[in-house]
Amino acid sequence: NAGVTQTPKFQVLKTGQSMTLQCAQDMNHNSMYWYRQDPGMGLRLIYYSASEGTTDKGEVPNGYNVSRLNKREFSLRLESAAPSQTSVYFCASSVYMSSIEQFFGPGTRLTVL
Amino acid sequence: GQQLNQSPQSMFIQEGEDVSMNCTSSSIFNTWLWYKQDPGEGPVLLIALYKAGELTSNGRLTAQFGITRKDSFLNISASIPSDVGIYFCAGQQSTNAGKSTFGDGTTLTVKP
């Protein structure tokens, strides 16, 4: 099992460009999450999907959109990237929203110039 | 939103020393979690705590769920170089749809 995989690992964008971060899990988990991690700060929840077919805003959703493509895949889209979106993005999954443990991917390091 | 205050922000210690870190909140949590993030990787769950006063160990790691339910502590005994990383606390409330609130992390450096 690969667990949670994320692509790409690194990305550099110019202000105003768009891109989609991909995430997939092979653990048959129902719930998936997108977080951002900024230096000296904890993980902040951007969006989550409690189950296939549902998505909800987290703590910092502005400037992002998500798609739960199927049970395995949950993508994060930046329509018009801004320097404030420079961060490390983590995707995570759990069996259910109420599950204690979340399993994290290796992260995507995004720089917006 | 809710905040978890984690301290210290960073620690530089010698191999073999013990480490203590803590996490406090103004809110009550039903579950406390401790994660470790190795450099360049995503966080991995180390310990989960489910009730006030609970003390749980995982090898050289020991964590406690504070009596007030507003804090938690993590101790690492006899540190080794592979303990290097960022340690995050996280809290969950049953009223918050199971979402975890994360602390800012404690960065641990262990000098051989």
CSV table of C-alpha atoms in Angstrom, one decimal:
chain,number,residue,atom,x,y,z
A,1,ASN,CA,0.0,0.0,0.0
A,2,ALA,CA,1.3,3.4,-0.9
A,3,GLY,CA,-0.9,5.2,1.7
A,4,VAL,CA,-1.4,8.8,0.7
A,5,THR,CA,0.4,10.1,-2.4
A,6,GLN,CA,0.6,13.7,-3.6
A,7,THR,CA,1.8,15.2,-6.8
A,8,PRO,CA,3.8,17.2,-7.6
A,9,LYS,CA,6.4,17.3,-4.8
A,10,PHE,CA,7.6,20.8,-5.7
A,11,GLN,CA,6.1,23.6,-7.8
A,12,VAL,CA,6.9,27.2,-8.6
A,13,LEU,CA,4.2,29.5,-10.0
A,14,LYS,CA,4.0,33.1,-11.1
A,15,THR,CA,1.3,35.3,-9.5
A,16,GLY,CA,-2.0,34.7,-11.3
A,17,GLN,CA,-1.2,31.3,-12.6
A,18,SER,CA,-3.5,28.4,-11.8
A,19,MET,CA,-2.7,24.8,-10.8
A,20,THR,CA,-4.1,21.7,-9.3
A,21,LEU,CA,-2.5,19.7,-6.5
A,22,GLN,CA,-3.4,16.0,-6.7
A,23,CYS,CA,-3.9,13.6,-3.8
A,24,ALA,CA,-4.8,9.9,-3.8
A,25,GLN,CA,-5.2,7.3,-1.0
A,26,ASP,CA,-5.4,3.5,-1.3
A,27,MET,CA,-6.6,2.8,2.2
A,28,ASN,CA,-10.3,2.9,1.3
A,29,HIS,CA,-10.8,5.9,3.7
A,30,ASN,CA,-14.0,7.9,3.6
A,31,SER,CA,-12.6,11.2,4.7
A,32,MET,CA,-9.9,13.4,3.1
A,33,TYR,CA,-8.4,16.7,4.0
A,34,TRP,CA,-6.2,19.5,2.7
A,35,TYR,CA,-3.9,21.4,5.0
A,36,ARG,CA,-1.3,24.1,4.6
A,37,GLN,CA,1.7,24.5,6.7
A,38,ASP,CA,3.6,27.8,7.0
A,39,PRO,CA,6.9,28.3,8.9
A,40,GLY,CA,6.5,28.3,12.6
A,41,MET,CA,2.8,27.6,12.3
A,42,GLY,CA,0.8,24.5,12.7
A,43,LEU,CA,-1.4,22.8,10.1
A,44,ARG,CA,-4.4,24.8,9.0
A,45,LEU,CA,-7.3,23.1,7.4
A,46,ILE,CA,-8.2,24.4,4.0
A,47,TYR,CA,-11.0,22.1,2.9
A,48,TYR,CA,-12.2,18.6,3.8
A,49,SER,CA,-14.4,15.9,2.4
A,50,ALA,CA,-16.2,13.9,5.0
A,51,SER,CA,-17.3,11.3,2.4
A,52,GLU,CA,-17.3,10.8,-1.4
A,53,GLY,CA,-19.6,13.5,-2.9
A,54,THR,CA,-19.2,16.0,-0.1
A,55,THR,CA,-16.8,18.9,0.5
A,56,ASP,CA,-16.7,21.6,3.1
A,57,LYS,CA,-14.7,24.7,4.0
A,58,GLY,CA,-12.1,24.5,6.7
A,59,GLU,CA,-10.3,27.3,8.5
A,60,VAL,CA,-8.6,29.0,5.5
A,61,PRO,CA,-10.6,28.2,2.3
A,62,ASN,CA,-10.2,31.6,0.5
A,63,GLY,CA,-8.4,31.3,-2.8
A,64,TYR,CA,-8.9,27.5,-3.1
A,65,ASN,CA,-11.3,25.1,-4.6
A,66,VAL,CA,-11.5,21.3,-4.2
A,67,SER,CA,-12.9,18.3,-6.0
A,68,ARG,CA,-13.6,14.9,-4.5
A,69,LEU,CA,-13.2,13.1,-7.8
A,70,ASN,CA,-14.0,9.6,-6.3
A,71,LYS,CA,-13.4,7.8,-3.0
A,72,ARG,CA,-9.6,7.7,-3.7
A,73,GLU,CA,-8.9,11.2,-5.0
A,74,PHE,CA,-9.2,14.7,-3.6
A,75,SER,CA,-7.7,17.6,-5.6
A,76,LEU,CA,-6.9,21.1,-4.5
A,77,ARG,CA,-7.1,23.9,-7.1
A,78,LEU,CA,-5.6,27.4,-7.0
A,79,GLU,CA,-7.4,29.4,-9.7
A,80,SER,CA,-5.1,32.5,-9.5
A,81,ALA,CA,-2.1,32.0,-7.3
A,82,ALA,CA,-0.9,34.7,-4.9
A,83,PRO,CA,2.4,35.0,-3.0
A,84,SER,CA,0.5,34.5,0.2
A,85,GLN,CA,-0.3,31.0,-1.0
A,86,THR,CA,3.4,30.0,-0.8
A,87,SER,CA,3.4,27.1,1.6
A,88,VAL,CA,3.7,23.4,2.0
A,89,TYR,CA,0.4,21.6,1.3
A,90,PHE,CA,-0.5,18.3,2.9
A,91,CYS,CA,-3.3,16.0,2.0
A,92,ALA,CA,-4.5,13.6,4.7
A,93,SER,CA,-7.2,10.9,5.0
A,94,SER,CA,-9.0,9.0,7.8
A,95,VAL,CA,-11.4,6.2,7.9
A,96,TYR,CA,-14.2,8.6,9.0
A,97,MET,CA,-14.3,12.2,10.1
A,98,SER,CA,-14.7,11.0,13.7
A,99,SER,CA,-11.6,8.8,13.4
A,100,ILE,CA,-8.7,9.6,15.7
A,101,GLU,CA,-5.9,9.1,13.3
A,102,GLN,CA,-5.2,11.0,10.1
A,103,PHE,CA,-2.7,9.7,7.6
A,104,PHE,CA,-0.7,12.3,5.8
A,105,GLY,CA,0.9,12.5,2.4
A,106,PRO,CA,4.5,13.7,1.9
A,107,GLY,CA,3.5,17.2,1.0
A,108,THR,CA,3.8,19.6,-2.0
A,109,ARG,CA,6.1,22.6,-1.6
A,110,LEU,CA,4.6,25.5,-3.5
A,111,THR,CA,6.3,28.8,-4.2
A,112,VAL,CA,4.4,31.7,-5.8
A,113,LEU,CA,6.6,34.4,-7.2
B,1,GLY,CA,-11.0,30.0,15.8
B,2,GLN,CA,-9.6,27.7,18.5
B,3,GLN,CA,-5.9,27.9,19.3
B,4,LEU,CA,-3.5,25.5,20.7
B,5,ASN,CA,-0.4,27.1,22.3
B,6,GLN,CA,2.6,24.7,22.1
B,7,SER,CA,5.8,25.3,23.9
B,8,PRO,CA,8.7,25.5,23.6
B,9,GLN,CA,8.9,26.5,19.9
B,10,SER,CA,12.2,24.8,19.5
B,11,MET,CA,14.7,22.8,21.6
B,12,PHE,CA,18.4,22.0,21.1
B,13,ILE,CA,19.5,19.1,23.3
B,14,GLN,CA,22.3,16.6,23.6
B,15,GLU,CA,21.8,13.0,22.7
B,16,GLY,CA,20.7,11.1,25.9
B,17,GLU,CA,18.8,14.0,27.4
B,18,ASP,CA,15.1,13.9,28.3
B,19,VAL,CA,12.7,16.3,26.6
B,20,SER,CA,9.4,17.8,27.7
B,21,MET,CA,7.0,19.8,25.7
B,22,ASN,CA,3.4,20.9,26.3
B,23,CYS,CA,0.3,22.2,24.7
B,24,THR,CA,-2.4,24.4,26.2
B,25,SER,CA,-5.7,25.7,25.1
B,26,SER,CA,-8.5,27.9,26.3
B,27,SER,CA,-11.0,25.3,25.1
B,28,ILE,CA,-11.7,21.8,26.3
B,29,PHE,CA,-10.8,18.9,24.1
B,30,ASN,CA,-12.1,15.3,24.2
B,31,THR,CA,-9.1,13.8,22.6
B,32,TRP,CA,-5.5,14.9,22.5
B,33,LEU,CA,-3.0,13.7,19.9
B,34,TRP,CA,0.7,14.0,19.4
B,35,TYR,CA,2.2,13.8,15.9
B,36,LYS,CA,5.8,13.8,14.7
B,37,GLN,CA,6.9,15.2,11.4
B,38,ASP,CA,10.3,14.1,10.0
B,39,PRO,CA,12.1,16.5,7.7
B,40,GLY,CA,10.5,16.5,4.3
B,41,GLU,CA,7.6,14.2,5.3
B,42,GLY,CA,4.1,14.5,6.5
B,43,PRO,CA,3.1,14.1,10.2
B,44,VAL,CA,2.7,10.6,11.7
B,45,LEU,CA,0.6,9.9,14.8
B,46,LEU,CA,2.6,8.9,17.9
B,47,ILE,CA,0.1,8.8,20.7
B,48,ALA,CA,-3.6,9.4,21.2
B,49,LEU,CA,-5.2,10.3,24.6
B,50,TYR,CA,-8.8,9.8,25.3
B,51,LYS,CA,-9.6,10.8,28.9
B,52,ALA,CA,-8.5,13.4,31.5
B,53,GLY,CA,-5.6,12.3,33.5
B,54,GLU,CA,-4.6,9.5,31.1
B,55,LEU,CA,-0.9,8.7,30.9
B,56,THR,CA,0.1,6.7,27.8
B,57,SER,CA,3.5,5.5,26.6
B,58,ASN,CA,4.9,4.5,23.3
B,59,GLY,CA,8.5,3.3,23.7
B,60,ARG,CA,10.5,6.2,25.0
B,61,LEU,CA,7.6,8.6,24.6
B,62,THR,CA,5.1,9.3,27.3
B,63,ALA,CA,2.1,11.7,27.0
B,64,GLN,CA,-0.5,12.9,29.4
B,65,PHE,CA,-4.0,14.2,29.0
B,66,GLY,CA,-4.3,17.1,31.5
B,67,ILE,CA,-6.9,17.0,34.3
B,68,THR,CA,-8.6,20.2,33.1
B,69,ARG,CA,-8.8,18.7,29.5
B,70,LYS,CA,-7.3,22.0,28.3
B,71,ASP,CA,-3.7,20.8,28.1
B,72,SER,CA,-1.4,17.9,27.3
B,73,PHE,CA,2.2,17.0,27.8
B,74,LEU,CA,4.8,14.9,25.9
B,75,ASN,CA,8.0,13.6,27.3
B,76,ILE,CA,10.8,11.9,25.4
B,77,SER,CA,13.4,10.0,27.5
B,78,ALA,CA,17.0,9.4,26.5
B,79,SER,CA,16.8,11.2,23.2
B,80,ILE,CA,18.5,9.8,20.1
B,81,PRO,CA,19.4,11.6,16.8
B,82,SER,CA,16.4,10.1,15.0
B,83,ASP,CA,14.1,12.0,17.4
B,84,VAL,CA,14.9,15.1,15.3
B,85,GLY,CA,11.7,16.6,13.8
B,86,ILE,CA,8.7,18.7,14.5
B,87,TYR,CA,6.3,17.5,17.2
B,88,PHE,CA,2.7,18.7,16.9
B,89,CYS,CA,-0.1,18.4,19.4
B,90,ALA,CA,-3.7,18.3,18.1
B,91,GLY,CA,-7.0,18.3,19.9
B,92,GLN,CA,-10.4,17.0,18.8
B,93,GLN,CA,-13.8,18.0,20.0
B,94,SER,CA,-16.9,15.8,19.5
B,95,THR,CA,-18.8,19.0,18.7
B,96,ASN,CA,-16.5,19.9,15.9
B,97,ALA,CA,-17.3,17.1,13.4
B,98,GLY,CA,-14.1,15.3,14.3
B,99,LYS,CA,-11.8,18.0,12.9
B,100,SER,CA,-8.4,18.3,14.6
B,101,THR,CA,-7.0,21.6,15.7
B,102,PHE,CA,-3.2,21.6,15.5
B,103,GLY,CA,-0.6,23.4,17.6
B,104,ASP,CA,2.3,25.4,16.0
B,105,GLY,CA,4.8,22.6,16.7
B,106,THR,CA,8.0,22.1,18.7
B,107,THR,CA,11.1,21.7,16.6
B,108,LEU,CA,13.6,19.3,18.2
B,109,THR,CA,17.2,19.2,17.3
B,110,VAL,CA,19.4,16.5,18.9
B,111,LYS,CA,23.2,16.9,18.9
B,112,PRO,CA,25.1,13.6,18.9
